[in-house]
mmCIF file of C-alpha atoms in Angstrom:
data_model
loop_
_atom_site.group_PDB
_atom_site.id
_atom_site.type_symbol
_atom_site.label_atom_id
_atom_site.label_comp_id
_atom_site.label_asym_id
_atom_site.label_seq_id
_atom_site.Cartn_x
_atom_site.Cartn_y
_atom_site.Cartn_z
ATOM 1 C CA ASP A 1 146.233 111.050 143.192
ATOM 2 C CA GLY A 2 144.542 111.319 139.864
ATOM 3 C CA LEU A 3 141.146 112.599 138.734
ATOM 4 C CA VAL A 4 138.610 110.620 136.722
ATOM 5 C CA HIS A 5 136.297 113.103 135.017
ATOM 6 C CA TYR A 6 132.622 112.034 135.086
ATOM 7 C CA SER A 7 132.704 111.715 131.293
ATOM 8 C CA LYS A 8 135.488 109.139 131.598
ATOM 9 C CA ILE A 9 133.720 106.773 133.979
ATOM 10 C CA SER A 10 131.465 104.821 131.653
ATOM 11 C CA HIS A 11 131.019 104.016 127.972
ATOM 12 C CA LYS A 12 127.375 104.948 128.486
ATOM 13 C CA GLY A 13 128.358 108.618 128.584
ATOM 14 C CA PRO A 14 128.587 111.135 131.435
ATOM 15 C CA VAL A 15 127.345 109.593 134.685
ATOM 16 C CA ASN A 16 127.025 110.573 138.342
ATOM 17 C CA PRO A 17 130.034 109.022 140.170
ATOM 18 C CA ALA A 18 128.087 108.817 143.436
ATOM 19 C CA LYS A 19 125.647 106.370 141.830
ATOM 20 C CA HIS A 20 128.430 104.011 140.785
ATOM 21 C CA PHE A 21 131.163 104.222 143.414
ATOM 22 C CA LYS A 22 131.790 104.909 147.055
ATOM 23 C CA GLU A 23 134.950 105.942 148.880
ATOM 24 C CA GLY A 24 137.348 103.023 149.226
ATOM 25 C CA ASP A 25 136.247 101.152 146.074
ATOM 26 C CA GLU A 26 139.075 99.740 143.978
ATOM 27 C CA VAL A 27 138.909 100.399 140.233
ATOM 28 C CA ASN A 28 141.104 99.830 137.206
ATOM 29 C CA VAL A 29 142.141 103.036 135.474
ATOM 30 C CA VAL A 30 144.254 104.254 132.582
ATOM 31 C CA ALA A 31 146.340 107.429 132.745
ATOM 32 C CA ILE A 32 145.339 109.632 129.818
ATOM 33 C CA ASP A 33 147.022 112.955 130.622
ATOM 34 C CA PHE A 34 149.460 114.621 133.007
ATOM 35 C CA ASP A 35 149.872 118.352 133.521
ATOM 36 C CA LYS A 36 153.433 118.810 134.831
ATOM 37 C CA LYS A 37 152.897 122.444 135.709
ATOM 38 C CA LYS A 38 149.780 121.759 137.789
ATOM 39 C CA LYS A 39 150.923 118.272 138.679
ATOM 40 C CA HIS A 40 147.491 117.110 137.609
ATOM 41 C CA LEU A 41 146.968 113.464 136.567
ATOM 42 C CA SER A 42 143.910 112.650 134.441
ATOM 43 C CA LEU A 43 142.633 109.096 134.592
ATOM 44 C CA SER A 44 139.969 107.076 132.788
ATOM 45 C CA ILE A 45 137.983 104.123 134.056
ATOM 46 C CA LYS A 46 136.150 103.432 130.802
ATOM 47 C CA ASP A 47 139.367 103.250 128.770
ATOM 48 C CA ALA A 48 140.520 100.411 131.013
ATOM 49 C CA THR A 49 137.751 98.209 129.582
ATOM 50 C CA PRO A 50 136.840 97.294 125.989
ATOM 51 C CA ASP A 51 134.319 99.606 124.333
ATOM 52 C CA PRO A 52 131.104 97.518 124.065
ATOM 53 C CA TRP A 53 130.012 99.536 121.037
ATOM 54 C CA GLU A 54 132.901 98.274 118.931
ATOM 55 C CA ASP A 55 131.361 94.818 118.508
ATOM 56 C CA ILE A 56 127.765 95.545 119.522
ATOM 57 C CA ASP A 57 126.378 94.172 116.253
ATOM 58 C CA LYS A 58 127.840 90.790 117.184
ATOM 59 C CA SER A 59 126.166 90.628 120.591
ATOM 60 C CA ILE A 60 122.823 92.399 120.074
ATOM 61 C CA LYS A 61 120.453 92.668 117.117
ATOM 62 C CA SER A 62 117.161 94.449 116.534
ATOM 63 C CA GLY A 63 114.358 92.162 117.615
ATOM 64 C CA ASP A 64 116.368 90.539 120.405
ATOM 65 C CA THR A 65 114.762 90.204 123.829
ATOM 66 C CA VAL A 66 117.103 91.302 126.612
ATOM 67 C CA SER A 67 116.884 91.547 130.402
ATOM 68 C CA VAL A 68 117.503 95.022 131.789
ATOM 69 C CA VAL A 69 117.374 97.011 135.014
ATOM 70 C CA VAL A 70 115.758 100.450 135.215
ATOM 71 C CA SER A 71 118.551 102.905 136.028
ATOM 72 C CA ASN A 72 116.881 106.303 135.615
ATOM 73 C CA ILE A 73 113.382 107.670 135.038
ATOM 74 C CA GLU A 74 112.466 110.899 133.271
ATOM 75 C CA PRO A 75 109.047 112.302 132.243
ATOM 76 C CA TYR A 76 109.726 111.299 128.628
ATOM 77 C CA GLY A 77 110.958 107.761 129.310
ATOM 78 C CA ALA A 78 113.334 105.526 131.248
ATOM 79 C CA PHE A 79 116.973 104.539 130.876
ATOM 80 C CA VAL A 80 117.731 100.861 131.355
ATOM 81 C CA ASP A 81 121.008 99.061 132.036
ATOM 82 C CA LEU A 82 121.817 96.080 129.795
ATOM 83 C CA GLY A 83 125.050 95.231 131.610
ATOM 84 C CA ASN A 84 128.469 95.273 129.926
ATOM 85 C CA ASP A 85 128.462 99.069 130.334
ATOM 86 C CA LEU A 86 125.550 99.473 127.896
ATOM 87 C CA GLU A 87 122.474 101.598 128.409
ATOM 88 C CA ALA A 88 119.282 101.832 126.345
ATOM 89 C CA PHE A 89 116.387 104.251 126.204
ATOM 90 C CA LEU A 90 112.802 103.155 126.781
ATOM 91 C CA HIS A 91 110.521 105.902 125.458
ATOM 92 C CA VAL A 92 107.295 106.563 127.358
ATOM 93 C CA SER A 93 105.303 105.448 124.294
ATOM 94 C CA GLU A 94 107.041 102.049 124.379
ATOM 95 C CA ILE A 95 106.228 101.253 127.999
ATOM 96 C CA SER A 96 102.619 100.178 127.570
ATOM 97 C CA TRP A 97 99.885 99.780 124.930
ATOM 98 C CA ASP A 98 97.871 102.225 127.012
ATOM 99 C CA LYS A 99 97.823 105.442 124.980
ATOM 100 C CA ASN A 100 97.275 107.536 128.094
ATOM 101 C CA VAL A 101 100.542 106.871 129.944
ATOM 102 C CA LYS A 102 101.150 110.138 131.799
ATOM 103 C CA HIS A 103 104.511 109.351 133.401
ATOM 104 C CA PRO A 104 106.863 106.326 133.308
ATOM 105 C CA LYS A 105 106.914 106.247 137.110
ATOM 106 C CA ASP A 106 103.293 105.070 137.013
ATOM 107 C CA TYR A 107 104.601 101.809 135.536
ATOM 108 C CA LEU A 108 108.277 101.591 136.529
ATOM 109 C CA LYS A 109 110.639 102.354 139.372
ATOM 110 C CA ILE A 110 114.425 102.470 139.565
ATOM 111 C CA GLY A 111 115.828 98.995 140.135
ATOM 112 C CA ASP A 112 112.989 97.174 138.393
ATOM 113 C CA LYS A 113 114.087 94.166 136.366
ATOM 114 C CA LEU A 114 112.225 93.619 133.111
ATOM 115 C CA ASN A 115 112.464 92.129 129.654
ATOM 116 C CA VAL A 116 112.476 94.439 126.654
ATOM 117 C CA GLU A 117 112.836 94.115 122.903
ATOM 118 C CA VAL A 118 115.640 95.896 121.049
ATOM 119 C CA ILE A 119 113.950 98.041 118.381
ATOM 120 C CA GLU A 120 116.836 100.246 117.206
ATOM 121 C CA ILE A 121 120.637 100.172 117.276
ATOM 122 C CA ASP A 122 122.414 103.325 116.090
ATOM 123 C CA LYS A 123 126.106 102.531 116.275
ATOM 124 C CA SER A 124 127.224 105.912 114.906
ATOM 125 C CA LYS A 125 125.299 107.791 117.616
ATOM 126 C CA ARG A 126 125.905 105.082 120.232
ATOM 127 C CA LYS A 127 122.187 104.851 120.980
ATOM 128 C CA LEU A 128 119.980 101.886 121.784
ATOM 129 C CA ARG A 129 116.178 102.017 121.823
ATOM 130 C CA VAL A 130 114.074 99.309 123.414
ATOM 131 C CA SER A 131 110.391 98.540 123.877
ATOM 132 C CA ARG A 132 108.545 96.911 126.732
ATOM 133 C CA LYS A 133 105.077 96.916 125.174
ATOM 134 C CA THR A 134 106.032 94.810 122.147
ATOM 135 C CA LEU A 135 106.541 91.880 124.526
ATOM 136 C CA LEU A 136 103.100 92.388 126.065
ATOM 137 C CA PRO A 137 99.823 91.116 124.568
ATOM 138 C CA LYS A 138 98.061 93.785 122.541
ATOM 139 C CA PRO A 139 94.844 94.980 124.202
ATOM 140 C CA ILE A 140 92.962 94.294 120.947
ATOM 141 C CA GLU A 141 94.138 90.658 121.054
ATOM 142 C CA ILE A 142 92.987 90.279 124.647
ATOM 143 C CA PHE A 143 89.669 91.866 123.701
ATOM 144 C CA ALA A 144 89.252 89.567 120.677
ATOM 145 C CA SER A 145 89.833 86.516 122.870
ATOM 146 C CA LYS A 146 87.163 87.690 125.283
ATOM 147 C CA TYR A 147 84.487 89.051 122.935
ATOM 148 C CA ARG A 148 82.947 88.115 119.589
ATOM 149 C CA VAL A 149 81.069 90.005 116.876
ATOM 150 C CA GLY A 150 77.449 90.155 117.988
ATOM 151 C CA ASP A 151 78.265 90.430 121.696
ATOM 152 C CA ILE A 152 76.670 93.263 123.650
ATOM 153 C CA ILE A 153 79.078 95.351 125.725
ATOM 154 C CA ASN A 154 78.814 98.157 128.263
ATOM 155 C CA GLY A 155 81.289 101.014 128.170
ATOM 156 C CA LYS A 156 81.786 104.711 128.770
ATOM 157 C CA ILE A 157 81.973 107.432 126.120
ATOM 158 C CA SER A 158 85.603 108.636 126.140
ATOM 159 C CA SER A 159 85.279 111.236 123.369
ATOM 160 C CA VAL A 160 82.814 112.530 120.773
ATOM 161 C CA THR A 161 83.880 113.610 117.277
ATOM 162 C CA ASP A 162 82.226 114.824 114.081
ATOM 163 C CA PHE A 163 82.134 111.252 112.751
ATOM 164 C CA GLY A 164 81.155 109.305 115.868
ATOM 165 C CA ALA A 165 81.803 108.493 119.509
ATOM 166 C CA PHE A 166 84.626 106.464 121.054
ATOM 167 C CA VAL A 167 83.697 104.034 123.813
ATOM 168 C CA LYS A 168 86.170 102.805 126.438
ATOM 169 C CA ILE A 169 85.864 99.049 127.033
ATOM 170 C CA ASP A 170 88.471 97.495 129.325
ATOM 171 C CA ASP A 171 91.822 98.630 127.842
ATOM 172 C CA VAL A 172 90.552 99.363 124.327
ATOM 173 C CA GLU A 173 88.285 101.820 122.563
ATOM 174 C CA GLY A 174 85.503 101.077 120.111
ATOM 175 C CA LEU A 175 83.844 103.471 117.689
ATOM 176 C CA ILE A 176 80.130 104.079 117.307
ATOM 177 C CA HIS A 177 79.989 105.719 113.883
ATOM 178 C CA ASN A 178 77.288 108.326 113.313
ATOM 179 C CA GLN A 179 75.347 105.921 111.106
ATOM 180 C CA GLU A 180 75.285 103.395 113.968
ATOM 181 C CA VAL A 181 73.971 105.789 116.619
ATOM 182 C CA SER A 182 70.265 105.455 115.819
ATOM 183 C CA TRP A 183 67.755 104.450 113.140
ATOM 184 C CA ASP A 184 66.787 108.112 113.153
ATOM 185 C CA LYS A 185 68.955 109.435 110.326
ATOM 186 C CA SER A 186 69.067 112.920 111.849
ATOM 187 C CA ALA A 187 70.778 111.566 114.972
ATOM 188 C CA THR A 188 74.568 111.907 115.291
ATOM 189 C CA ALA A 189 77.029 111.236 118.079
ATOM 190 C CA LYS A 190 77.295 114.953 118.790
ATOM 191 C CA ASN A 191 73.576 115.536 119.223
ATOM 192 C CA SER A 192 72.848 112.234 120.972
ATOM 193 C CA LEU A 193 75.829 111.340 123.172
ATOM 194 C CA LYS A 194 78.284 113.083 125.461
ATOM 195 C CA LYS A 195 81.616 112.289 127.082
ATOM 196 C CA GLY A 196 81.196 110.275 130.272
ATOM 197 C CA ASP A 197 77.905 108.670 129.266
ATOM 198 C CA ASP A 198 77.476 104.981 130.042
ATOM 199 C CA VAL A 199 76.442 103.227 126.851
ATOM 200 C CA GLU A 200 75.359 99.771 125.738
ATOM 201 C CA ALA A 201 76.250 98.688 122.205
ATOM 202 C CA LYS A 202 76.651 95.651 119.981
ATOM 203 C CA ILE A 203 80.032 94.653 118.507
ATOM 204 C CA ILE A 204 79.729 94.625 114.713
ATOM 205 C CA LYS A 205 83.420 94.334 113.774
ATOM 206 C CA ILE A 206 86.762 93.458 115.405
ATOM 207 C CA ASP A 207 89.878 94.101 113.298
ATOM 208 C CA THR A 208 92.973 92.880 115.142
ATOM 209 C CA GLU A 209 95.239 94.003 112.281
ATOM 210 C CA SER A 210 94.268 97.678 112.532
ATOM 211 C CA GLY A 211 93.279 97.484 116.187
ATOM 212 C CA ARG A 212 89.818 98.855 115.416
ATOM 213 C CA ILE A 213 86.522 97.885 116.994
ATOM 214 C CA SER A 214 83.221 98.955 115.447
ATOM 215 C CA LEU A 215 80.145 99.236 117.632
ATOM 216 C CA SER A 216 76.464 99.853 116.995
ATOM 217 C CA LYS A 217 73.922 101.383 119.324
ATOM 218 C CA LYS A 218 71.061 101.202 116.844
ATOM 219 C CA ALA A 219 71.575 97.428 116.429
ATOM 220 C CA LEU A 220 70.023 97.041 119.889
ATOM 221 C CA GLU A 221 66.862 98.785 118.720
ATOM 222 C CA GLU A 222 64.153 97.368 116.466
ATOM 223 C CA SER A 223 64.603 98.818 112.995
ATOM 224 C CA PRO A 224 61.742 100.806 111.424
ATOM 225 C CA ILE A 225 61.559 98.286 108.577
ATOM 226 C CA SER A 226 61.221 95.391 111.073
ATOM 227 C CA LYS A 227 58.285 97.176 112.677
ATOM 228 C CA PHE A 228 56.845 97.853 109.215
ATOM 229 C CA ALA A 229 57.179 94.171 108.254
ATOM 230 C CA LYS A 230 55.024 93.144 111.229
ATOM 231 C CA SER A 231 51.982 94.843 109.734
ATOM 232 C CA HIS A 232 52.742 94.635 105.993
ATOM 233 C CA ARG A 233 53.496 91.893 103.491
ATOM 234 C CA VAL A 234 54.166 91.410 99.786
ATOM 235 C CA GLY A 235 50.993 92.202 97.846
ATOM 236 C CA ASP A 236 49.781 94.922 100.214
ATOM 237 C CA VAL A 237 48.872 98.297 98.748
ATOM 238 C CA VAL A 238 50.825 101.167 100.325
ATOM 239 C CA GLU A 239 50.932 104.911 99.908
ATOM 240 C CA GLY A 240 54.013 107.101 100.197
ATOM 241 C CA THR A 241 55.594 110.355 99.100
ATOM 242 C CA VAL A 242 58.393 110.950 96.620
ATOM 243 C CA LYS A 243 61.651 111.339 98.556
ATOM 244 C CA ASP A 244 64.309 111.204 95.839
ATOM 245 C CA LYS A 245 64.591 110.633 92.088
ATOM 246 C CA LYS A 246 67.424 108.548 90.619
ATOM 247 C CA ASP A 247 68.333 107.367 87.123
ATOM 248 C CA PHE A 248 67.105 103.876 87.989
ATOM 249 C CA GLY A 249 63.922 104.800 89.846
ATOM 250 C CA ILE A 250 62.251 106.701 92.645
ATOM 251 C CA PHE A 251 62.629 106.369 96.409
ATOM 252 C CA ILE A 252 59.334 106.660 98.245
ATOM 253 C CA LEU A 253 58.975 107.408 101.953
ATOM 254 C CA LEU A 254 56.348 105.022 103.336
ATOM 255 C CA GLU A 255 56.834 105.727 107.044
ATOM 256 C CA SER A 256 59.446 107.448 109.176
ATOM 257 C CA GLY A 257 62.684 105.581 108.474
ATOM 258 C CA VAL A 258 61.086 103.292 105.882
ATOM 259 C CA ASP A 259 61.913 103.875 102.206
ATOM 260 C CA ALA A 260 60.864 101.832 99.185
ATOM 261 C CA LEU A 261 62.244 101.746 95.650
ATOM 262 C CA LEU A 262 59.907 102.194 92.697
ATOM 263 C CA ARG A 263 61.931 101.157 89.650
ATOM 264 C CA LEU A 264 61.438 102.844 86.283
ATOM 265 C CA GLU A 265 59.898 99.710 84.764
ATOM 266 C CA ASP A 266 57.340 99.680 87.586
ATOM 267 C CA LEU A 267 56.094 103.249 87.095
ATOM 268 C CA GLY A 268 53.163 102.174 84.921
ATOM 269 C CA ASN A 269 51.356 105.255 83.622
ATOM 270 C CA ILE A 270 53.123 107.581 86.100
ATOM 271 C CA LYS A 271 55.194 110.246 84.305
ATOM 272 C CA TYR A 272 58.725 110.280 85.766
ATOM 273 C CA ASP A 273 59.500 113.820 84.551
ATOM 274 C CA GLU A 274 56.344 115.230 86.121
ATOM 275 C CA LEU A 275 56.997 113.835 89.597
ATOM 276 C CA GLN A 276 58.025 116.268 92.320
ATOM 277 C CA ARG A 277 59.403 115.704 95.798
ATOM 278 C CA GLY A 278 56.478 115.161 98.163
ATOM 279 C CA ASP A 279 54.062 113.850 95.515
ATOM 280 C CA THR A 280 51.872 110.971 96.697
ATOM 281 C CA ILE A 281 52.167 107.560 95.026
ATOM 282 C CA ARG A 282 50.166 104.368 95.595
ATOM 283 C CA ALA A 283 51.775 101.030 94.777
ATOM 284 C CA ILE A 284 51.928 97.326 95.639
ATOM 285 C CA ILE A 285 54.727 95.845 97.751
ATOM 286 C CA THR A 286 56.651 93.389 95.550
ATOM 287 C CA TYR A 287 59.696 92.771 97.782
ATOM 288 C CA LEU A 288 60.137 93.131 101.534
ATOM 289 C CA ASP A 289 63.331 92.047 103.351
ATOM 290 C CA PRO A 290 63.855 93.421 106.888
ATOM 291 C CA LYS A 291 67.375 91.925 107.094
ATOM 292 C CA SER A 292 68.703 93.839 104.093
ATOM 293 C CA GLY A 293 66.419 96.794 104.796
ATOM 294 C CA ARG A 294 65.058 96.754 101.242
ATOM 295 C CA ILE A 295 61.531 97.262 99.990
ATOM 296 C CA ARG A 296 60.433 97.430 96.359
ATOM 297 C CA VAL A 297 57.021 98.544 95.155
ATOM 298 C CA SER A 298 55.250 98.615 91.797
ATOM 299 C CA ALA A 299 52.664 101.136 90.598
ATOM 300 C CA ARG A 300 52.362 99.187 87.342
ATOM 301 C CA ARG A 301 51.184 96.050 89.148
ATOM 302 C CA LEU A 302 48.687 98.059 91.182
ATOM 303 C CA GLN A 303 47.269 99.557 87.991
ATOM 304 C CA LYS A 304 46.939 96.088 86.435
ATOM 305 C CA ARG A 305 45.258 94.767 89.576
ATOM 306 C CA GLU A 306 42.796 97.645 89.618
ATOM 307 C CA GLU A 307 42.089 97.146 85.899
ATOM 308 C CA ARG A 308 41.364 93.454 86.491
ATOM 309 C CA GLU A 309 39.094 94.248 89.410
ATOM 310 C CA ALA A 310 37.253 96.881 87.361
ATOM 311 C CA LEU A 311 36.791 94.452 84.481
ATOM 312 C CA LYS A 312 35.580 91.773 86.872
ATOM 313 C CA GLN A 313 33.072 94.203 88.293
ATOM 314 C CA VAL A 314 31.807 95.138 84.820
ATOM 315 C CA ASN A 315 31.445 91.485 83.859
ATOM 316 C CA SER A 316 29.583 90.807 87.075
ATOM 317 C CA GLU A 317 27.175 93.669 86.423
ATOM 318 C CA GLN A 318 26.584 92.535 82.824
ATOM 319 C CA SER A 319 25.908 89.004 84.058
ATOM 320 C CA ASP A 320 23.324 90.370 86.478
ATOM 321 C CA ILE A 321 21.617 92.367 83.674
ATOM 322 C CA LEU A 322 21.463 89.319 81.349
ATOM 323 C CA THR A 323 20.001 87.232 84.114
ATOM 324 C CA LEU A 324 17.271 89.830 84.747
ATOM 325 C CA GLY A 325 16.531 89.994 80.987
ATOM 326 C CA ASP A 326 16.147 86.270 80.823
ATOM 327 C CA VAL A 327 13.634 86.401 83.662
ATOM 328 C CA ILE A 328 11.542 89.106 81.910
ATOM 329 C CA LYS A 329 11.652 87.247 78.593
ATOM 330 C CA GLU A 330 10.516 84.041 80.261
ATOM 331 C CA TYR A 331 7.675 85.923 81.984
ATOM 332 C CA LEU A 332 6.436 87.481 78.711
ATOM 333 C CA ASN A 333 6.435 84.117 76.991
ATOM 334 C CA LYS A 334 4.008 82.741 79.515
#
């Protein structure tokens, strides 16, 4: 009798003999050592067959799709049998596009037959790495085929960060950035939303390249400027307070969430350097576009309008005086 050490059974490396053979099986072996003193014969099964790694680059290439059988499962991944005494490793991160795979056994079991893509061949280390998920449709692609920009979706808040909230929709996540939480500029994801909340939002961007989905909660609400536009129009006189001073003009707060730009050339007789935050300014609306969210006003035009109205009033009064004088003169001439 001779002994085949477990490291000499397969080209895959050390294996459990009980998983490959049973008593009575016939196998081809090669004698590799004999200890005359102990009368111990060492045999090898793997040396009786060609080493598949010698010409592996001729039979398999990175990017190839191969059929395999799951041979072993560990918490960090699964080992799969390619046949021809070759084994590959399927890392847990390559099993599914789902980022929350907790254990390979949730997706695979020993004996499962599946197709995988070869993603790495390291001949020097005799290691093969494969991926199952690269042969599956990406969740973002499935999502993009089902939804369009402008669609309204329902999801659940999966996490809240300093910059926004992530929403779970089917097998993907979308982001509601802080600026898309509400028209109220003081609102953020952290002070408005919490993990587990059901939320309704509008899709504003789908990027299949990066796998990112942008959502907006405020897009489902009427914007302050849209409300403002219902009761105001170009030519109306409005009053607001100085909110911010820029090199090109002044931003005026007309109502909560509604700002207007007063450009330098529209200041009229207002002194830019003397203006302070909170100062009241009256002006005429010269541009109002709810879609872009822009409003422009002009104090100069208001001043000109008021000057014209004052002059018209003076002329009207003078006309009335002349008419009365004519009446008196005509009376005296009688």
